[in-house]
JSON list of C-alpha atoms in Angstrom, two decimals:
[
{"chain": "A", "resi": 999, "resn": "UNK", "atom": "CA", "xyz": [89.35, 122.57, -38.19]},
{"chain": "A", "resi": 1000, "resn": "UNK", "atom": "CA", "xyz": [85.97, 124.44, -39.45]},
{"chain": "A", "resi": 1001, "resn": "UNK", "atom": "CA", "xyz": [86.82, 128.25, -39.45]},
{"chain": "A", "resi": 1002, "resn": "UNK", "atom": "CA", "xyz": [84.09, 128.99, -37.03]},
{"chain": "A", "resi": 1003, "resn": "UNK", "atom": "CA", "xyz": [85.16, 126.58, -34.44]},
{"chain": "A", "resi": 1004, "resn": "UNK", "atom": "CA", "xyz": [88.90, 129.15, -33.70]},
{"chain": "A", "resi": 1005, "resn": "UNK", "atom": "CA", "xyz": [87.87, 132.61, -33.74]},
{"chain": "A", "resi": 1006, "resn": "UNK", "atom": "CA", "xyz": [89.92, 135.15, -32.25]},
{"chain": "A", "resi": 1007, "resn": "UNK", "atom": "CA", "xyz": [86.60, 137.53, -31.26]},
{"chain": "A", "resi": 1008, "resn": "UNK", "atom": "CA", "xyz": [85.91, 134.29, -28.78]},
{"chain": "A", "resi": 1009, "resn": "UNK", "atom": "CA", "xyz": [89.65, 132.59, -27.65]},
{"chain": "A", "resi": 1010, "resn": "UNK", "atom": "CA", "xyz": [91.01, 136.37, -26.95]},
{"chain": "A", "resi": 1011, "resn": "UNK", "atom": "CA", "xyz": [88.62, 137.90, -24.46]},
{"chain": "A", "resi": 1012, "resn": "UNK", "atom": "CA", "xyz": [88.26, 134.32, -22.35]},
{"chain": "A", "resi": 1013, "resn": "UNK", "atom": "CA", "xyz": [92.35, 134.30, -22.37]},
{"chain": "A", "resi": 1014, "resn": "UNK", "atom": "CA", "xyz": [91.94, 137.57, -20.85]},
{"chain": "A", "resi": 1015, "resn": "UNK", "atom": "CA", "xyz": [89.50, 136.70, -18.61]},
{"chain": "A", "resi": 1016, "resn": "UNK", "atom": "CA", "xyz": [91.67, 133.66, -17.15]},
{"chain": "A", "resi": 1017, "resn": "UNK", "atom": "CA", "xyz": [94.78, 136.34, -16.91]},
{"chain": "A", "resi": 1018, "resn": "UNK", "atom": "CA", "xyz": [92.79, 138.57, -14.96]},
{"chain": "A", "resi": 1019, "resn": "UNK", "atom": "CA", "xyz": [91.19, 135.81, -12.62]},
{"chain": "A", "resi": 1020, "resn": "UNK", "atom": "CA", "xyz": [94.02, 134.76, -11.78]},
{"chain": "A", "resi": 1021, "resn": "UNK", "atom": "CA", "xyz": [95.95, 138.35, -11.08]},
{"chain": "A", "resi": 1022, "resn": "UNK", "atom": "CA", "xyz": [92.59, 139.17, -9.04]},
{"chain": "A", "resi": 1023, "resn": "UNK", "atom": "CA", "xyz": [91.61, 136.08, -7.65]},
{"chain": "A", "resi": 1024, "resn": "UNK", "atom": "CA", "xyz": [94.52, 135.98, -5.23]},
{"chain": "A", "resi": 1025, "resn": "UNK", "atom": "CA", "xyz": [93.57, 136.55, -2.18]},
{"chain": "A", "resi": 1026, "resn": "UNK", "atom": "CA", "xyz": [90.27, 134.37, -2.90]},
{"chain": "A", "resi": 1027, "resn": "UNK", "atom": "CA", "xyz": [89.74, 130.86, -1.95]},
{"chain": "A", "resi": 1028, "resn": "UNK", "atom": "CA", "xyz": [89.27, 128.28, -4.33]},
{"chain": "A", "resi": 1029, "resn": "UNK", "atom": "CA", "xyz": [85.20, 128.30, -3.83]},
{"chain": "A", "resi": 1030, "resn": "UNK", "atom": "CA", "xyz": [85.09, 132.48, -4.28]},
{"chain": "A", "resi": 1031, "resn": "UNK", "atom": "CA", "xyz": [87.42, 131.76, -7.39]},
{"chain": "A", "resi": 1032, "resn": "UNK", "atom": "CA", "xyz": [85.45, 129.50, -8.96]},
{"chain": "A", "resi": 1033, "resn": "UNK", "atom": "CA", "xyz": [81.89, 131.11, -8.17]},
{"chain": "A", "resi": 1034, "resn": "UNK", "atom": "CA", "xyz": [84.02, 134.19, -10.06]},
{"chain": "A", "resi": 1035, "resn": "UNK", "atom": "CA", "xyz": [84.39, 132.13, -12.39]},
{"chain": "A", "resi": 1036, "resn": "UNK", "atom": "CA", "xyz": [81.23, 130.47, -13.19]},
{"chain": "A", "resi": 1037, "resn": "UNK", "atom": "CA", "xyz": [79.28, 134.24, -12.91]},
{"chain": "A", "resi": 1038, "resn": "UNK", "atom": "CA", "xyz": [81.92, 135.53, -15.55]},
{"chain": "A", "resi": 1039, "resn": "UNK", "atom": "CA", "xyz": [81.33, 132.73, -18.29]},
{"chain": "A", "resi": 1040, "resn": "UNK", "atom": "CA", "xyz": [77.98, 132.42, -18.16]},
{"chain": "A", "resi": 1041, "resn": "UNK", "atom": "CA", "xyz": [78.03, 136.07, -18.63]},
{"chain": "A", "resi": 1042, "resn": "UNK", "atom": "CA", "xyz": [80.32, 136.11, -21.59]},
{"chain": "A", "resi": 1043, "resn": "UNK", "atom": "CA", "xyz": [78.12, 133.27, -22.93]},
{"chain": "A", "resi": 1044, "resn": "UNK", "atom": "CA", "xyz": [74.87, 135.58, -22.75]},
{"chain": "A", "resi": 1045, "resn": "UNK", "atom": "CA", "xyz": [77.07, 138.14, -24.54]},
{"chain": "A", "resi": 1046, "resn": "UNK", "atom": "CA", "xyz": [77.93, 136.00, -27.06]},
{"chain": "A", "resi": 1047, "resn": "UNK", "atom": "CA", "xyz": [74.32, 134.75, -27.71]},
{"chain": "A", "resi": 1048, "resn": "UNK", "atom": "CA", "xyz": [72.70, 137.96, -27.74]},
{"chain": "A", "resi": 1049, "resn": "UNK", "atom": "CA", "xyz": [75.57, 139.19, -30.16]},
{"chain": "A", "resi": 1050, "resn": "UNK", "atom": "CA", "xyz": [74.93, 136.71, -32.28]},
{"chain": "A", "resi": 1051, "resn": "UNK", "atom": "CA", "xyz": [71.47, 136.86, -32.40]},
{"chain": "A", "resi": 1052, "resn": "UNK", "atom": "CA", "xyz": [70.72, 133.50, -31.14]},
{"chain": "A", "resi": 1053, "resn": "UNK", "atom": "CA", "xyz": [68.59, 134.71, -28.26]}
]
């Protein structure tokens, strides 16, 4: 497995994030928890690409 493709900086915070969603998300339904969802990625994908210069 490349060294890039596992890094901790990445599979940490988005283990986090499905911890939390799911200790939040509670007394959601299943479309509120995955529009959470979708609005949370995307923004830790923006993150990522800005932080990384690829943007």
């Amino acid at each position: 497995m490349p060294p890039d493709l596992l890094r901790l900086d990445i599979v940490v915070p988005v283990l986090i994030y499905c911890a939390l969603l799911v200790w939040v998300g509670r007394g959601l339904s299943w479309t509120q928890k995955l529009a959470t969802a979708a609005v949370t990625l995307a923004l830790i994908i923006c993150v990522l690409l800005v932080e990384r210069g690829w943007l």
